[in-house]
mmCIF file of C-alpha atoms in Angstrom:
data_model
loop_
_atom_site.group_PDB
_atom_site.id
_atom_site.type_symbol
_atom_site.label_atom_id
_atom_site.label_comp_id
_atom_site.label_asym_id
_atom_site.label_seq_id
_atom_site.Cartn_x
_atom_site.Cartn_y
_atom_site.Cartn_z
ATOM 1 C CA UNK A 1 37.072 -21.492 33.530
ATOM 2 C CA UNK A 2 33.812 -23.093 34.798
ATOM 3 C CA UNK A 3 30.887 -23.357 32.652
ATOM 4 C CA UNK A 4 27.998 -20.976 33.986
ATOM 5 C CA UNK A 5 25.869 -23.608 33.604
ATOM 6 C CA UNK A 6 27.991 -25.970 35.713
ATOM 7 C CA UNK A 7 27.916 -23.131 38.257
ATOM 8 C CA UNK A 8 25.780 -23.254 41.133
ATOM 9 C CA UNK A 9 22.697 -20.476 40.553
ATOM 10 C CA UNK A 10 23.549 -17.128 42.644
ATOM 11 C CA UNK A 11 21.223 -16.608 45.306
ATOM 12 C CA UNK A 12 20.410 -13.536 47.474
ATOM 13 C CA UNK A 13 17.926 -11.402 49.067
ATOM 14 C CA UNK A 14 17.972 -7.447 49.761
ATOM 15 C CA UNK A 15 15.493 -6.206 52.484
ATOM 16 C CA UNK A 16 14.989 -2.515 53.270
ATOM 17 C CA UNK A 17 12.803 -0.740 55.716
ATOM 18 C CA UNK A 18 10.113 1.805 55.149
ATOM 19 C CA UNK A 19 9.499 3.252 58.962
ATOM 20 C CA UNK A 20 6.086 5.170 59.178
ATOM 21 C CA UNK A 21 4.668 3.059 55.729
ATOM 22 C CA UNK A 22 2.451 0.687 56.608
ATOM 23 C CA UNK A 23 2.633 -2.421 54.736
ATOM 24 C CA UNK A 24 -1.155 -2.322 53.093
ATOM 25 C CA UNK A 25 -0.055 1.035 52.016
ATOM 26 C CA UNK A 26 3.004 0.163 49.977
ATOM 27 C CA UNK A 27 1.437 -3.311 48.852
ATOM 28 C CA UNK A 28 -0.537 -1.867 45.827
ATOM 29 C CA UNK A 29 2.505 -0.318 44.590
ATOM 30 C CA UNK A 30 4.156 -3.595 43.941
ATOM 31 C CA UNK A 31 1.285 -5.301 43.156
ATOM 32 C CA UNK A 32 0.885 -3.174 40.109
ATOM 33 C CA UNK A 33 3.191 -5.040 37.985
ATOM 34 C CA UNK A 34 3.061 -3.277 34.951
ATOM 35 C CA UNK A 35 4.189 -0.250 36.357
ATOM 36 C CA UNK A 36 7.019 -0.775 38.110
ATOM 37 C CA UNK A 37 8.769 2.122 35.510
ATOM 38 C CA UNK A 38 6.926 4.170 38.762
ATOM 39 C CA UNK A 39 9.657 2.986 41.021
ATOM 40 C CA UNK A 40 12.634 1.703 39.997
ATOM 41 C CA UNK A 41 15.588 3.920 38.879
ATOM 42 C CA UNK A 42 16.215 4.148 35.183
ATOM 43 C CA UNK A 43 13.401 1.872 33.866
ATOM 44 C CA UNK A 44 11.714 4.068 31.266
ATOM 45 C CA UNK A 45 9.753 1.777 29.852
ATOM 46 C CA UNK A 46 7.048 -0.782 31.934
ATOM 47 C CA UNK A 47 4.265 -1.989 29.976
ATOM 48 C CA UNK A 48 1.862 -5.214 29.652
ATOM 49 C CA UNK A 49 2.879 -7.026 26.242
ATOM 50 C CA UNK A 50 0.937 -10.736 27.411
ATOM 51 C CA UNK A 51 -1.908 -11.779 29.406
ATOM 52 C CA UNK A 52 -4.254 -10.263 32.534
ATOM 53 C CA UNK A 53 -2.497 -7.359 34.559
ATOM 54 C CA UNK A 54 -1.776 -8.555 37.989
ATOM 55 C CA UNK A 55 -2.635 -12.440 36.846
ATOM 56 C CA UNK A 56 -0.305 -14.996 37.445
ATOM 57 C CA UNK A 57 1.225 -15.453 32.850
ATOM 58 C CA UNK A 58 0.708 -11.715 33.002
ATOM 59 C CA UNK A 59 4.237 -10.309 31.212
ATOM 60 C CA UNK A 60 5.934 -7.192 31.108
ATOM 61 C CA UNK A 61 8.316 -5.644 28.889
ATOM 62 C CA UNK A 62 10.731 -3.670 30.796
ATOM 63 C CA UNK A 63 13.399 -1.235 29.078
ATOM 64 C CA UNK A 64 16.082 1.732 29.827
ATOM 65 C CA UNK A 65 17.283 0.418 32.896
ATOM 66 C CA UNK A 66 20.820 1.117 33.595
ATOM 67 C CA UNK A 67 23.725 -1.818 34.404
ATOM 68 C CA UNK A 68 27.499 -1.892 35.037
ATOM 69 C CA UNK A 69 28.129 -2.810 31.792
ATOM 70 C CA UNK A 70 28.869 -0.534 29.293
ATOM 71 C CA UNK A 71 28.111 -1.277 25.380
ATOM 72 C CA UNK A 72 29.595 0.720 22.301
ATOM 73 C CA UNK A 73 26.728 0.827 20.699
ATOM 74 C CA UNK A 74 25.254 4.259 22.416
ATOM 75 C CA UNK A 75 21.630 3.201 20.777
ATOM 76 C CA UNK A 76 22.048 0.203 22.850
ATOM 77 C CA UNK A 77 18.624 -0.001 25.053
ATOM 78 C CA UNK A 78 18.866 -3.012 28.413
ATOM 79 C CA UNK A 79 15.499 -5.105 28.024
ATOM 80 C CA UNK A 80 13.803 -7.823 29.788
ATOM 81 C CA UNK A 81 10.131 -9.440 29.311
ATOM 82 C CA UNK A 82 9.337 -10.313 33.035
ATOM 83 C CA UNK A 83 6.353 -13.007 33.738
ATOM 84 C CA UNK A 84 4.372 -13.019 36.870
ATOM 85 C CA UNK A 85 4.159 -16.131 38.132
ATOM 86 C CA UNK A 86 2.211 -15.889 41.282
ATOM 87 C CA UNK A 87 0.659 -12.906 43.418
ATOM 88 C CA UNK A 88 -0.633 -13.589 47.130
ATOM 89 C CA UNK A 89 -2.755 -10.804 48.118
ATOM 90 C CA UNK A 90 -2.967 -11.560 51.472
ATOM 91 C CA UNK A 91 0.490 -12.048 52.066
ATOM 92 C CA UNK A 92 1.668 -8.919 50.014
ATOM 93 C CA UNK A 93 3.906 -11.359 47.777
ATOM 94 C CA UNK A 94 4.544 -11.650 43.841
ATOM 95 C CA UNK A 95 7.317 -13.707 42.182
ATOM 96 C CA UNK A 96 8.005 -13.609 38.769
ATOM 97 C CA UNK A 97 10.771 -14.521 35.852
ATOM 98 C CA UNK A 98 12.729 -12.875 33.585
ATOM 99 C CA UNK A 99 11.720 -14.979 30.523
ATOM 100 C CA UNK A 100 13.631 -13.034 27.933
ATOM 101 C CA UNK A 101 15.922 -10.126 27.393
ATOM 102 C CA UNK A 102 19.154 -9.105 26.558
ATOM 103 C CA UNK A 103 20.947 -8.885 29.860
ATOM 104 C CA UNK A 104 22.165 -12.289 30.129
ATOM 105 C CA UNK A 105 19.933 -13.577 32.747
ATOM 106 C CA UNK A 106 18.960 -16.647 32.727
ATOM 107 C CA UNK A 107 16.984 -18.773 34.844
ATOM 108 C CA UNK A 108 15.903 -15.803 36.890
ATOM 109 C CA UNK A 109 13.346 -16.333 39.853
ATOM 110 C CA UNK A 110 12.477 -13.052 42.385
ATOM 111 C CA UNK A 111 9.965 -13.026 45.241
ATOM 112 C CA UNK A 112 9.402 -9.168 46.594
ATOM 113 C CA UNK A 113 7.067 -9.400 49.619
ATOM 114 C CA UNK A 114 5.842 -6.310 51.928
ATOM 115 C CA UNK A 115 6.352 -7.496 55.656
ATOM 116 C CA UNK A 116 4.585 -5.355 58.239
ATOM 117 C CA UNK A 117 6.898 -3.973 61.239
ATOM 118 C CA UNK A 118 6.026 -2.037 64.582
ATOM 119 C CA UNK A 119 7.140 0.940 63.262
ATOM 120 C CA UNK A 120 6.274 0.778 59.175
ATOM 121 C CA UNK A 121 7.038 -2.123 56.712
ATOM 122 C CA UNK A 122 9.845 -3.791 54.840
ATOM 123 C CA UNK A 123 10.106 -4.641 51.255
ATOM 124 C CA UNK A 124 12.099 -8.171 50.932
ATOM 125 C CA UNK A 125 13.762 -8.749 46.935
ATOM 126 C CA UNK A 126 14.840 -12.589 47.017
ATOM 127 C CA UNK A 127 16.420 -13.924 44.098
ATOM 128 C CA UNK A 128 17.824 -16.981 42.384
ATOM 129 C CA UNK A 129 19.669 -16.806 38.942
ATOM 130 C CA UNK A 130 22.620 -18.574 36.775
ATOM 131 C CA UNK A 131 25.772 -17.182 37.095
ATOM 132 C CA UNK A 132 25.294 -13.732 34.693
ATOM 133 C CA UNK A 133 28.043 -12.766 31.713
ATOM 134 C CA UNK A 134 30.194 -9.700 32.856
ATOM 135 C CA UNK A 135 28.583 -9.770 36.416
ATOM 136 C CA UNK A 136 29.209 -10.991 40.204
ATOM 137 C CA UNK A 137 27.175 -11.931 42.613
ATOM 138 C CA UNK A 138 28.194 -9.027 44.785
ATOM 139 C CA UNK A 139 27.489 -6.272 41.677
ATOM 140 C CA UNK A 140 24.432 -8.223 40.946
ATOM 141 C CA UNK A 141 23.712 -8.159 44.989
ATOM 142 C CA UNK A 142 24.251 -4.296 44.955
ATOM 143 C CA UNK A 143 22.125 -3.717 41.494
ATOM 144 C CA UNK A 144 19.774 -5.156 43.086
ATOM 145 C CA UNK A 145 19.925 -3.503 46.746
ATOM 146 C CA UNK A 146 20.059 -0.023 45.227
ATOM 147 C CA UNK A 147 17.381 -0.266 42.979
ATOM 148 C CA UNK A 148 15.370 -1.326 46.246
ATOM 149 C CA UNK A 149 16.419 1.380 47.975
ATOM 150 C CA UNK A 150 15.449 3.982 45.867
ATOM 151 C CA UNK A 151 11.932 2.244 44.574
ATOM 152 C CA UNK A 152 11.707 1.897 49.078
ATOM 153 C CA UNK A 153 12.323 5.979 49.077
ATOM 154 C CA UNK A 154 10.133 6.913 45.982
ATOM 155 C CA UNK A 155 7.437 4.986 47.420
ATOM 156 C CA UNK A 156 7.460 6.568 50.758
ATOM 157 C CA UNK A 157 7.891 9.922 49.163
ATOM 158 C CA UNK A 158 4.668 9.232 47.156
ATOM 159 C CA UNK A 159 3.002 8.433 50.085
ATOM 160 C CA UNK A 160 3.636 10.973 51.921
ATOM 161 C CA UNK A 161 2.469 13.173 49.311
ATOM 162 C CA UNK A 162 -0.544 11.331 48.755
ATOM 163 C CA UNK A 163 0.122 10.136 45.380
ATOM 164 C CA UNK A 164 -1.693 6.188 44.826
ATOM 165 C CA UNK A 165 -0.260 4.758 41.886
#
């Protein structure tokens, strides 16, 4: 069996489309990183632990999201500390790292960017990371896609009730 570090880094990028959202609306729902617990499924638990929010060395500690992977322990609790690394107002664009956590990712990049459509906006979730313990790159690739999905549709529901972060 290959070495994961031998292993060249997975690579992938989920896009979904928000139709009637325009892009400048959903923007400052990403761009509040400390709060993505707003958004994405499971995660109970989004808070500042380093730095200036929505400054690139800003970090988050993220907790309670859900994975494939089952553990015995039933105290067990996922957790990453996530660090911005650069935000682009103007092009509605953040990346950041996961620079700690107990997960098993390593080397993890993303870049989520709104992109403005005729009809609404997309949310693109590109990502680079070593090959992960007890994953593939297609359950990874799904994780991933579904958790955009449903931030995509909580974010359009919000708007369409009003609700601004």
């Amino acid at each position: 069996m290959e070495d994961a570090n031998t292993q060249p880094k997975w690579k992938g990028k989920e896009c979904v489309e928000l139709g009637g959202a325009k892009a400048e609306e959903v923007w400052p729902f990403l761009a509040d990183f400390c709060n993505l617990n707003k958004w994405f499924p499971t995660l109970s638990t989004c808070i500042r632990v380093e730095g200036v929010e929505g400054q690139p060395g800003c970090v988050r500690y993220c907790a309670g999201f859900k994975t494939h992977i089952e553990h015995s322990d039933v105290n067990h609790v996922n957790w990453t500390k996530q660090k911005l690394l650069s935000i682009e107002p103007d092009n509605m664009a953040l990346s950041y790292s996961i620079i700690d956590g107990n997960v098993g990712f390593n080397s993890y990049v993303s870049k989520v960017r709104v992109l403005p459509r005729v009809d609404g906006c997309a949310i693109e979730w590109e990502y680079e990371v070593e090959p992960v313990e007890g994953w593939k790159p297609e359950t990874l690739q799904a994780f991933i896609g579904n958790g955009l999905n449903i931030m995509a549709k909580r974010m359009k529901e919000a708007l369409e009730l009003g609700v601004l972060n």
